[in-house]
Short mmCIF file of C-alpha atoms and ligand atoms in Angstrom, two decimals:
data_model
loop_
_atom_site.label_atom_id
_atom_site.label_comp_id
_atom_site.label_asym_id
_atom_site.label_seq_id
_atom_site.Cartn_x
_atom_site.Cartn_y
_atom_site.Cartn_z
CA UNK A 48 15.92 -13.86 8.07
CA UNK A 49 18.09 -14.26 10.75
CA UNK A 50 16.15 -13.15 14.22
CA UNK A 51 19.71 -10.84 14.25
CA UNK A 52 19.00 -9.29 10.69
CA UNK A 53 15.43 -8.71 11.74
CA UNK A 54 16.72 -6.41 14.48
CA UNK A 55 18.34 -4.69 12.96
CA UNK A 56 16.15 -3.67 10.19
CA UNK A 57 12.91 -2.64 12.39
CA UNK A 58 15.73 -0.39 13.99
CA UNK A 59 16.34 0.85 10.56
CA UNK A 60 12.24 1.76 10.11
CA UNK A 61 12.66 3.83 12.93
CA UNK A 62 14.85 5.78 11.75
CA UNK A 63 14.04 5.60 8.30
CA UNK A 64 10.30 7.75 9.29
CA UNK A 65 12.09 10.21 9.78
CA UNK A 66 13.44 10.46 6.59
CA UNK A 67 11.67 12.27 3.47
CA UNK A 68 12.72 11.91 -0.33
CA UNK A 69 11.62 14.77 -2.26
CA UNK A 70 11.97 14.08 -6.74
CA UNK A 71 15.64 12.54 -5.89
CA UNK A 72 17.55 10.01 -8.78
CA UNK A 73 18.87 7.18 -6.68
CA UNK A 74 21.48 5.14 -8.59
CA UNK A 75 22.19 1.30 -7.46
CA UNK A 76 24.69 -1.28 -8.44
CA UNK A 77 23.78 -4.57 -9.88
CA UNK A 78 25.97 -7.52 -10.31
CA UNK A 79 25.72 -10.47 -12.58
CA UNK A 80 26.89 -14.04 -11.56
CA UNK A 81 26.98 -16.58 -13.53
CA UNK A 82 28.36 -21.10 -12.90
CA UNK A 83 30.09 -23.40 -14.57
CA UNK A 84 27.34 -25.87 -14.45
CA UNK A 85 24.60 -23.27 -15.18
CA UNK A 86 25.44 -20.36 -17.28
CA UNK A 87 23.84 -17.12 -18.12
CA UNK A 88 20.80 -17.05 -19.36
CA UNK A 89 19.39 -13.16 -19.80
CA UNK A 90 21.26 -11.38 -21.68
CA UNK A 91 22.98 -7.99 -19.64
CA UNK A 92 20.87 -5.40 -22.27
CA UNK A 93 17.73 -7.67 -21.37
CA UNK A 94 18.39 -7.63 -17.31
CA UNK A 95 19.11 -3.94 -18.42
CA UNK A 96 15.80 -3.04 -19.88
CA UNK A 97 13.83 -4.73 -16.50
CA UNK A 98 15.67 -2.67 -14.62
CA UNK A 99 16.57 0.70 -16.46
CA UNK A 100 14.14 0.92 -18.98
CA UNK A 101 11.12 2.92 -18.91
CA UNK A 102 7.87 1.71 -20.07
CA UNK A 103 8.91 -1.40 -20.52
CA UNK A 104 6.99 -4.99 -20.94
CA UNK A 105 6.85 -8.06 -21.13
CA UNK A 106 5.34 -11.37 -20.55
CA UNK A 107 5.21 -12.13 -16.88
CA UNK A 108 6.33 -8.37 -16.78
CA UNK A 109 4.73 -4.93 -16.57
CA UNK A 110 6.68 -2.73 -16.14
CA UNK A 111 10.32 -2.35 -15.43
CA UNK A 112 11.91 -2.25 -12.02
CA UNK A 113 12.75 1.51 -12.53
CA UNK A 114 9.17 2.07 -13.31
CA UNK A 115 7.69 0.04 -10.33
CA UNK A 116 9.64 2.16 -8.01
CA UNK A 117 8.65 5.70 -9.58
CA UNK A 118 4.94 4.76 -9.50
CA UNK A 119 5.27 2.76 -5.87
CA UNK A 120 7.28 6.11 -4.47
CA UNK A 121 4.58 8.55 -5.91
CA UNK A 122 7.20 9.88 -8.41
CA UNK A 123 9.51 10.59 -5.74
CA UNK A 124 12.45 8.49 -6.37
CA UNK A 125 13.84 7.62 -9.74
CA UNK A 126 15.91 4.18 -9.54
CA UNK A 127 18.58 3.20 -12.02
CA UNK A 128 21.30 0.72 -11.97
CA UNK A 129 24.58 0.98 -13.63
CA UNK A 130 25.34 -3.41 -14.69
CA UNK A 131 28.46 -4.74 -15.34
CA UNK A 132 28.69 -8.00 -17.19
CA UNK A 133 28.54 -11.55 -16.15
CA UNK A 134 31.38 -12.43 -13.46
CA UNK A 135 32.06 -16.42 -13.04
CA UNK A 136 31.63 -17.81 -9.93
CA UNK A 137 34.77 -19.89 -8.77
CA UNK A 138 32.53 -22.92 -8.03
CA UNK A 139 30.01 -25.08 -9.66
CA UNK A 140 26.27 -23.82 -8.52
CA UNK A 141 26.12 -27.83 -7.34
CA UNK A 142 29.06 -26.95 -5.21
CA UNK A 143 27.00 -23.71 -3.70
CA UNK A 144 23.62 -25.75 -3.65
CA UNK A 145 26.12 -28.06 -0.55
CA UNK A 146 26.66 -25.02 0.95
CA UNK A 147 25.40 -22.59 4.05
CA UNK A 148 23.70 -19.53 2.81
CA UNK A 149 26.65 -17.00 4.40
CA UNK A 150 28.89 -18.35 1.40
CA UNK A 151 27.23 -15.19 -0.38
CA UNK A 152 29.33 -12.95 1.36
CA UNK A 153 32.53 -14.97 -0.37
CA UNK A 154 31.25 -14.94 -3.87
CA UNK A 155 29.53 -11.58 -3.43
CA UNK A 156 33.05 -9.45 -2.71
CA UNK A 157 34.93 -12.02 -5.27
CA UNK A 158 31.98 -10.44 -8.00
CA UNK A 159 33.07 -6.75 -6.38
CA UNK A 160 36.87 -7.15 -6.34
CA UNK A 161 36.31 -8.00 -10.23
CA UNK A 162 34.50 -5.59 -11.11
CA UNK A 163 36.77 -2.78 -9.67
CA UNK A 164 39.64 -5.24 -11.89
CA UNK A 165 37.78 -5.04 -15.03
CA UNK A 166 36.42 -0.86 -14.75
CA UNK A 167 39.17 0.96 -13.34
CA UNK A 168 37.13 3.97 -14.82
CA UNK A 169 34.30 3.44 -12.92
CA UNK A 170 33.21 6.65 -11.34
CA UNK A 171 32.14 4.89 -7.63
CA UNK A 172 31.09 8.41 -5.98
CA UNK A 173 28.28 8.69 -8.60
CA UNK A 174 25.76 6.30 -6.94
CA UNK A 175 23.80 6.97 -4.09
CA UNK A 176 24.53 6.40 -0.53
CA UNK A 177 22.67 6.55 2.38
CA UNK A 178 23.02 9.92 3.27
CA UNK A 179 19.80 10.69 4.61
CA UNK A 180 20.57 7.90 7.06
CA UNK A 181 23.37 10.13 7.94
CA UNK A 182 25.87 7.22 6.23
CA UNK A 183 27.67 8.96 3.87
CA UNK A 184 29.44 6.07 3.00
CA UNK A 185 27.70 3.38 2.51
CA UNK A 186 25.77 2.69 -1.02
CA UNK A 187 22.54 2.63 -1.12
CA UNK A 188 21.40 -0.70 -3.27
CA UNK A 189 23.29 -3.19 -4.35
CA UNK A 190 21.75 -6.11 -6.60
CA UNK A 191 23.49 -9.49 -6.77
CA UNK A 192 21.38 -11.11 -9.87
CA UNK A 193 22.76 -15.08 -9.49
CA UNK A 194 21.91 -17.44 -12.48
CA UNK A 195 20.04 -19.70 -9.89
CA UNK A 196 18.46 -20.22 -6.09
CA UNK A 197 21.82 -20.42 -4.66
CA UNK A 198 22.03 -20.55 -0.63
CA UNK A 199 21.00 -16.75 0.65
CA UNK A 200 19.01 -15.76 -2.84
CA UNK A 201 15.68 -14.24 -2.19
CA UNK A 202 17.22 -12.50 0.86
CA UNK A 203 18.62 -9.04 1.49
CA UNK A 204 21.95 -9.04 3.65
CA UNK A 205 23.62 -6.55 5.70
CA UNK A 206 27.08 -8.06 6.22
CA UNK A 207 30.51 -7.92 3.57
CA UNK A 208 33.66 -5.95 4.87
CA UNK A 209 34.13 -4.88 1.49
CA UNK A 210 35.67 -0.93 0.56
CA UNK A 211 35.35 0.45 -2.85
CA UNK A 212 38.22 2.64 -4.55
CA UNK A 213 36.48 6.01 -3.58
CA UNK A 214 35.96 4.43 0.37
CA UNK A 215 32.46 3.37 -0.07
CA UNK A 216 31.32 0.45 1.41
CA UNK A 217 27.99 -1.70 1.04
CA UNK A 218 24.90 -0.98 3.41
CA UNK A 219 23.42 -4.02 2.38
CA UNK A 220 22.53 -5.73 -0.61
CA UNK A 221 19.95 -8.40 -2.58
CA UNK A 222 20.59 -11.54 -3.59
CA UNK A 223 18.01 -13.36 -6.16
CA UNK A 224 17.55 -14.65 -10.56
CA UNK A 225 15.50 -12.59 -12.17
CA UNK A 226 13.64 -16.01 -13.15
CA UNK A 227 10.77 -17.55 -10.48
CA UNK A 228 11.47 -20.63 -8.42
CA UNK A 229 8.29 -22.00 -9.74
CA UNK A 230 7.94 -21.08 -12.81
CA UNK A 231 11.47 -20.59 -14.30
CA UNK A 232 10.32 -20.20 -18.20
CA UNK A 233 9.40 -16.29 -17.39
CA UNK A 234 11.46 -13.44 -15.56
CA UNK A 235 8.97 -12.74 -12.66
CA UNK A 236 10.29 -9.08 -11.06
CA UNK A 237 8.36 -10.01 -7.61
CA UNK A 238 11.69 -11.23 -5.72
CA UNK A 239 14.16 -8.26 -6.94
CA UNK A 240 11.28 -5.89 -5.99
CA UNK A 241 11.04 -6.88 -2.85
CA UNK A 242 14.96 -7.06 -1.83
CA UNK A 243 15.17 -3.66 -2.77
CA UNK A 244 12.24 -2.96 -0.35
CA UNK A 245 14.17 -4.65 2.54
CA UNK A 246 17.36 -3.16 1.45
CA UNK A 247 17.29 0.34 -0.01
CA UNK A 248 13.98 1.53 1.67
CA UNK A 249 14.31 -0.49 5.48
CA UNK A 250 10.75 -2.04 4.76
CA UNK A 251 9.63 -5.50 6.72
CA UNK A 252 8.44 -8.72 5.68
CA UNK A 253 4.64 -8.91 6.76
CA UNK A 254 3.95 -12.90 5.41
CA UNK A 255 3.18 -15.57 8.17
CA UNK A 256 6.96 -16.86 8.14
CA UNK A 257 5.77 -20.56 8.62
CA UNK A 258 3.14 -19.89 6.19
CA UNK A 259 0.65 -20.99 8.26
CA UNK A 260 -1.73 -17.47 7.50
CA UNK A 261 -1.07 -15.02 4.79
CA UNK A 262 -0.61 -11.80 6.00
CA UNK A 263 -0.90 -9.02 4.40
CA UNK A 264 -1.62 -10.63 0.83
CA UNK A 265 -1.33 -9.28 -2.28
CA UNK A 266 -1.53 -5.61 -0.77
CA UNK A 267 1.72 -5.33 0.28
CA UNK A 268 5.06 -6.64 -2.18
CA UNK A 269 6.43 -7.26 1.40
CA UNK A 270 3.76 -10.18 1.75
CA UNK A 271 2.18 -10.59 -1.75
CA UNK A 272 3.13 -13.72 -3.88
CA UNK A 273 3.76 -12.43 -8.13
CA UNK A 274 0.01 -13.00 -8.14
CA UNK A 275 -0.69 -13.05 -11.98
CA UNK A 276 2.71 -12.21 -13.05
CA UNK A 277 2.22 -8.21 -11.43
CA UNK A 278 4.20 -7.10 -8.57
CA UNK A 279 1.81 -5.46 -6.04
CA UNK A 280 2.36 -2.13 -3.99
CA UNK A 281 4.06 -1.37 -1.33
CA UNK A 282 0.94 -0.57 1.18
CA UNK A 283 0.47 2.90 3.86
CA UNK A 284 2.19 2.35 6.11
CA UNK A 285 5.23 1.88 4.00
CA UNK A 286 4.61 4.77 1.70
CA UNK A 287 4.35 6.57 5.17
CA UNK A 288 7.52 5.15 6.46
CA UNK A 289 9.05 6.05 2.97
CA UNK A 290 8.08 9.84 3.58
CA UNK A 291 6.72 9.66 0.18
CA UNK A 292 3.51 10.27 1.19
CA UNK A 293 1.68 12.91 3.40
CA UNK A 294 0.03 11.04 5.66
CA UNK A 295 -3.28 13.34 7.01
CA UNK A 296 -4.31 12.87 10.53
CA UNK A 297 -7.97 11.96 11.12
CA UNK A 298 -10.02 14.23 14.11
CA UNK A 299 -12.99 13.75 14.82
CA UNK A 300 -16.07 14.32 13.25
CA UNK A 301 -13.97 15.23 9.95
CA UNK A 302 -14.29 13.93 6.52
CA UNK A 303 -11.06 13.83 4.40
CA UNK A 304 -11.07 13.27 0.53
CA UNK A 305 -7.64 10.63 -0.38
CA UNK A 306 -6.74 10.54 -4.22
CA UNK A 307 -6.29 7.46 -5.40
CA UNK A 308 -2.96 5.69 -5.22
CA UNK A 309 -1.75 9.73 -4.64
CA UNK A 310 0.52 11.28 -2.71
CA UNK A 311 -1.70 11.14 0.76
CA UNK A 312 -2.53 8.76 3.33
CA UNK A 313 -5.17 9.13 6.25
CA UNK A 314 -3.85 8.08 9.80
CA UNK A 315 -5.89 8.17 13.32
CA UNK A 316 -3.22 6.92 16.34
CA UNK A 317 -4.08 5.70 19.44
CA UNK A 318 -3.93 9.07 21.94
CA UNK A 319 -1.82 6.29 24.73
CA UNK A 320 0.25 4.83 22.48
CA UNK A 321 1.51 6.82 18.92
CA UNK A 322 3.10 3.32 18.25
CA UNK A 323 0.01 1.84 17.29
CA UNK A 324 -2.72 3.55 14.60
CA UNK A 325 -5.08 3.15 11.64
CA UNK A 326 -3.45 4.14 8.23
CA UNK A 327 -5.74 4.61 4.74
CA UNK A 328 -5.23 4.65 1.83
CA UNK A 329 -7.01 5.30 -1.22
CA UNK A 330 -6.69 2.49 -4.26
CA UNK A 331 -7.26 1.76 -7.67
CA UNK A 332 -6.76 -1.33 -10.05
CA UNK A 333 -6.20 0.21 -12.90
CA UNK A 334 -2.88 2.19 -11.73
CA UNK A 335 0.69 0.59 -12.49
CA UNK A 336 1.21 -2.53 -9.81
CA UNK A 337 -2.57 -3.17 -8.70
CA UNK A 338 -3.45 -5.44 -11.22
CA UNK A 339 -4.86 -7.73 -8.35
CA UNK A 340 -6.53 -4.98 -6.40
CA UNK A 341 -9.73 -6.82 -6.19
CA UNK A 342 -11.95 -4.12 -7.11
CA UNK A 343 -12.30 -0.87 -9.48
CA UNK A 344 -12.13 1.05 -6.59
CA UNK A 345 -12.17 1.11 -2.66
CA UNK A 346 -10.26 2.39 0.91
CA UNK A 347 -7.67 -0.42 2.30
CA UNK A 348 -8.04 0.31 6.12
CA UNK A 349 -4.63 -1.21 7.69
CA UNK A 350 -4.28 -1.31 11.69
CA UNK A 351 -0.69 -1.26 12.84
CA UNK A 352 1.10 -1.89 15.71
CA UNK A 353 4.80 -1.46 15.91
CA UNK A 354 5.06 -2.25 19.77
CA UNK A 355 5.08 -6.12 18.20
CA UNK A 356 8.52 -7.15 17.59
CA UNK A 357 7.23 -10.79 15.89
CA UNK A 358 6.03 -9.37 12.78
CA UNK A 359 3.61 -11.41 11.16
CA UNK A 360 3.76 -14.26 12.19
CA UNK A 361 1.46 -14.22 14.74
CA UNK A 362 -2.52 -14.52 13.15
CA UNK A 363 -4.20 -15.16 16.29
CA UNK A 364 -5.61 -11.92 16.63
CA UNK A 365 -5.22 -11.06 20.18
CA UNK A 366 -3.55 -8.06 22.21
CA UNK A 367 -0.88 -11.00 23.20
CA UNK A 368 -0.65 -12.56 19.71
CA UNK A 369 -1.35 -10.71 16.82
CA UNK A 370 0.09 -9.40 13.48
CA UNK A 371 2.48 -6.22 13.20
CA UNK A 372 1.12 -4.97 9.58
CA UNK A 373 -3.20 -5.99 9.42
CA UNK A 374 -5.43 -5.38 6.39
CA UNK A 375 -9.15 -4.62 8.00
CA UNK A 376 -11.05 -6.75 6.12
CA UNK A 377 -14.34 -5.19 5.58
CA UNK A 378 -16.38 -8.61 4.78
CA UNK A 379 -15.43 -9.91 8.30
CA UNK A 380 -13.89 -13.13 7.27
CA UNK A 381 -10.42 -12.92 8.32
CA UNK A 382 -9.60 -14.58 5.10
CA UNK A 383 -5.50 -13.53 5.56
CA UNK A 384 -5.56 -14.80 9.69
CA UNK A 385 -7.03 -17.99 8.59
CA UNK A 386 -4.95 -18.82 5.69
CA UNK A 387 -7.72 -18.53 3.57
CA UNK A 388 -6.12 -16.45 0.80
CA UNK A 389 -4.88 -13.05 -0.09
CA UNK A 390 -7.59 -11.02 -0.48
CA UNK A 391 -10.64 -10.94 -2.27
CA UNK A 392 -13.10 -8.32 -2.52
CA UNK A 393 -15.13 -8.11 -0.09
CA UNK A 394 -12.25 -7.00 2.07
CA UNK A 395 -12.41 -3.49 0.57
CA UNK A 396 -13.99 -0.23 2.25
CA UNK A 397 -16.19 0.83 -0.50
CA UNK A 398 -19.42 3.33 -0.59
CA UNK A 399 -21.33 1.88 1.91
CA UNK A 400 -19.01 0.23 3.76
CA UNK A 401 -18.36 1.82 7.61
CA UNK A 402 -16.10 0.47 10.00
CA UNK A 403 -16.68 1.57 13.75
CA UNK A 404 -16.62 0.01 17.19
CA UNK A 405 -19.88 -2.35 16.69
CA UNK A 406 -18.68 -3.39 12.59
CA UNK A 407 -17.09 -6.71 12.31
CA UNK A 408 -13.96 -5.73 12.25
CA UNK A 409 -14.23 -4.01 14.94
CA UNK A 410 -12.13 0.10 15.43
CA UNK A 411 -11.05 -1.61 18.99
CA UNK A 412 -7.22 -1.00 19.40
CA UNK A 413 -5.50 -4.01 20.63
CA UNK A 414 -6.29 -3.72 24.19
CA UNK A 415 -10.01 -3.56 23.59
CA UNK A 416 -10.74 -0.54 24.48
CA UNK A 417 -12.40 2.06 21.78
CA UNK A 418 -10.74 4.02 19.51
CA UNK A 419 -13.17 6.64 18.50
CA UNK A 420 -12.87 5.47 14.95
CA UNK A 421 -15.88 5.58 13.04
CA UNK A 422 -14.99 5.34 9.09
CA UNK A 423 -18.20 6.54 6.96
CA UNK A 424 -20.28 7.75 4.27
CA UNK A 425 -17.64 6.94 1.75
CA UNK A 426 -17.95 8.32 -1.27
CA UNK A 427 -16.61 7.55 -4.59
CA UNK A 428 -16.40 11.11 -6.32
CA UNK A 429 -15.53 11.58 -9.94
CA UNK A 430 -11.61 12.81 -9.84
CA UNK A 431 -10.01 9.86 -8.91
CA UNK A 432 -11.03 10.87 -5.13
CA UNK A 433 -12.83 8.76 -2.21
CA UNK A 434 -14.14 10.58 0.37
CA UNK A 435 -15.29 9.15 3.88
CA UNK A 436 -16.28 10.69 7.26
CA UNK A 437 -15.23 9.91 10.97
CA UNK A 438 -18.17 10.54 12.51
CA UNK A 439 -20.59 13.06 12.11
CA UNK A 440 -19.02 15.52 9.46
CA UNK A 441 -21.62 18.52 8.88
CA UNK A 442 -19.38 19.21 5.34
CA UNK A 443 -21.01 16.15 4.45
CA UNK A 444 -24.75 15.90 6.15
CA UNK A 445 -24.78 12.66 5.62
CA UNK A 446 -25.67 11.83 9.11
CA UNK A 447 -28.98 14.30 9.49
CA UNK A 448 -28.81 13.32 13.35
CA UNK A 449 -27.19 17.90 13.27
CA UNK A 450 -30.28 19.25 12.48
CA UNK A 451 -33.15 19.02 15.28
CA UNK A 452 -35.49 17.29 12.32
CA UNK A 453 -35.48 13.84 11.21
CA UNK A 454 -35.79 12.32 7.62
CA UNK A 455 -36.12 9.62 6.48
CA UNK A 456 -35.46 8.58 2.46
CA UNK A 457 -37.27 6.12 0.70
CA UNK A 458 -36.31 3.55 -1.18
CA UNK A 459 -33.21 4.29 -0.83
CA UNK A 460 -32.68 2.48 -3.59
CA UNK A 461 -34.82 3.34 -6.78
CA UNK A 462 -35.18 4.50 -9.92
CA UNK A 463 -35.42 8.53 -9.81
CA UNK A 464 -38.65 8.51 -8.49
CA UNK A 465 -38.17 8.12 -4.42
CA UNK A 466 -40.25 10.61 -0.75
CA UNK A 467 -38.86 11.94 2.27
CA UNK A 468 -40.97 11.57 5.23
CA UNK A 469 -40.78 15.52 6.93
CA UNK A 470 -40.58 15.62 10.17
CA UNK A 471 -44.27 16.95 12.38
CA UNK A 472 -43.03 20.41 12.83
CA UNK A 473 -42.02 21.00 9.06
CA UNK A 474 -45.58 20.17 7.87
CA UNK A 475 -46.42 23.77 7.12
CA UNK A 476 -43.09 24.90 5.91
CA UNK A 477 -41.90 25.64 2.44
CA UNK A 478 -38.75 23.30 1.81
CA UNK A 479 -35.98 23.50 -0.68
CA UNK A 480 -34.42 20.17 -1.81
CA UNK A 481 -31.05 20.68 -4.00
CA UNK A 482 -29.77 17.32 -5.87
CA UNK A 483 -26.13 16.87 -6.61
CA UNK A 484 -24.30 13.78 -7.87
CA UNK A 485 -21.10 12.70 -6.13
CA UNK A 486 -19.18 15.30 -7.33
CA UNK A 487 -21.26 17.78 -5.53
CA UNK A 488 -22.81 19.40 -9.00
CA UNK A 489 -26.19 20.55 -8.15
CA UNK A 490 -28.49 19.09 -11.50
CA UNK A 491 -31.72 19.67 -9.75
CA UNK A 492 -33.73 21.80 -7.26
CA UNK A 493 -37.51 21.43 -6.16
CA UNK A 494 -39.31 23.11 -3.96
CA UNK A 495 -42.31 21.66 -2.42
CA UNK A 496 -44.51 21.92 0.73
CA UNK A 497 -45.58 18.27 2.27
CA UNK A 498 -48.40 17.13 1.36
CA UNK A 499 -49.58 14.35 4.23
CA UNK A 500 -46.14 14.05 5.49
CA UNK A 501 -44.46 14.18 2.37
CA UNK A 502 -42.41 15.62 -0.75
CA UNK A 503 -42.32 13.31 -4.21
CA UNK A 504 -39.45 13.45 -5.61
CA UNK A 505 -39.11 12.66 -9.18
CA UNK A 506 -35.68 13.15 -11.15
CA UNK A 507 -35.70 15.18 -14.26
CA UNK A 508 -33.09 13.17 -16.37
CA UNK A 509 -32.09 9.62 -16.95
CA UNK A 510 -28.93 9.65 -14.08
CA UNK A 511 -27.85 6.50 -12.09
CA UNK A 512 -25.54 6.20 -9.47
CA UNK A 513 -25.72 8.08 -6.01
CA UNK A 514 -27.27 11.32 -5.08
CA UNK A 515 -27.58 13.71 -2.51
CA UNK A 516 -30.43 15.63 -1.81
CA UNK A 517 -29.71 19.02 1.08
CA UNK A 518 -33.28 20.20 2.60
CA UNK A 519 -32.99 23.86 3.49
CA UNK A 520 -36.27 26.40 3.69
CA UNK A 521 -36.54 29.20 1.91
CA UNK A 522 -34.71 31.43 4.60
CA UNK A 523 -31.98 29.29 4.01
CA UNK A 524 -31.85 27.10 7.23
CA UNK A 525 -30.39 23.62 6.23
CA UNK A 526 -31.93 20.97 7.96
CA UNK A 527 -28.91 18.15 6.74
CA UNK A 528 -28.13 15.79 3.74
CA UNK A 529 -29.98 12.83 2.57
CA UNK A 530 -28.92 10.18 -0.04
CA UNK A 531 -29.79 7.64 -2.20
CA UNK A 532 -28.03 5.69 -4.71
CA UNK A 533 -30.29 5.61 -8.70
CA UNK A 534 -30.19 1.75 -10.43
ZN1 ZN B 152 11.54 -10.07 2.53
#
């Protein structure tokens, strides 16, 4: 898209972040355009199914556009389209192919005039407008589906002077075929969902325009690229911009639990500049739209700097030249910036991963100042929830430094039999060890005095996964918690 439109888009995003949607039916219109030398290939009924049918699938289409946005908006939006029959463009496809992209304005205006002429009773008042942004008369979502890639296809546009019979005008419109440019045998909904992301919700591009790096890869539809026929998810910054999730502010020494692909993300602002922040989402591969998510579940951590005016075109990761939207890649390989891949399992923060001032990547702000963000103790809970700690969390007790005594558990990975070394000051004390699973349910309690400075613990039932051992004395004084992984 042109620089002018990009600037317009950025100002639009700033205003959108003030908007909060709540379970809203949204109706737009879809125009179908074919050409004498490229006649209609998809039937109107099939396009209606692809856009509006709940539960619809076909090869390479895992869900309708409506279902996609329902999931992505966390059930905030029910987006449907009124569809009109094909409009035959005035010139041939071959003629348009030789023209400038601005020709789409003329084609779309003519198609809209044809819709008005052929549908005199159509209820234009039934369409949703951008009223949430104070644009009471501008239709929120207009899609133009062409039978081929004319100049301007695969774009979201913001200009026509056209006015509907009720006085509504176009806020913007998208233009795209429903078949892939590189795989024309299949319908794929990536392009239309990406363009709706721009035109209806104001999301920016997060791919690198010169193709020298991969932006936010398959972690956002705004940079993604039809991985395995899927349409990628939106990504935490844009869920937040649209008002579809709560952004919980991360505080020092506190723990947070995020439902996987639920209605909350966690955010940590630069206190010197709230345009820069880290934003954390919990994801799982089984959510519709997440088939490309490279692990079963985990945290995706974004570093956003809204001061950047060049979107994701600068991949050098320096203060002067960095992405606006970066995915922190836990493996430290920076494959997205290096153009190696669109994402891999090493990117995701899982149990055992940490993110702090001395990890690679680290939690510094772009100017090099330490942010203080210190993500640790990531725990997969039973109810599709991921918990993590920022700093030292007394409620988890996973870091024992809060206790005046230092315990050591070994081996930390074991088959259910392990030892806890007891610090000197407690060698004659009766201790209580409460063993819980990652959902917090205590399944075994052991009371014991140390023998030769240690206590041996053997689980009395078959168990695999992470366990937590809380240590107290018999009067209930808390000595913190240890953890182990049972294989
Ligand atoms: Zn785009």
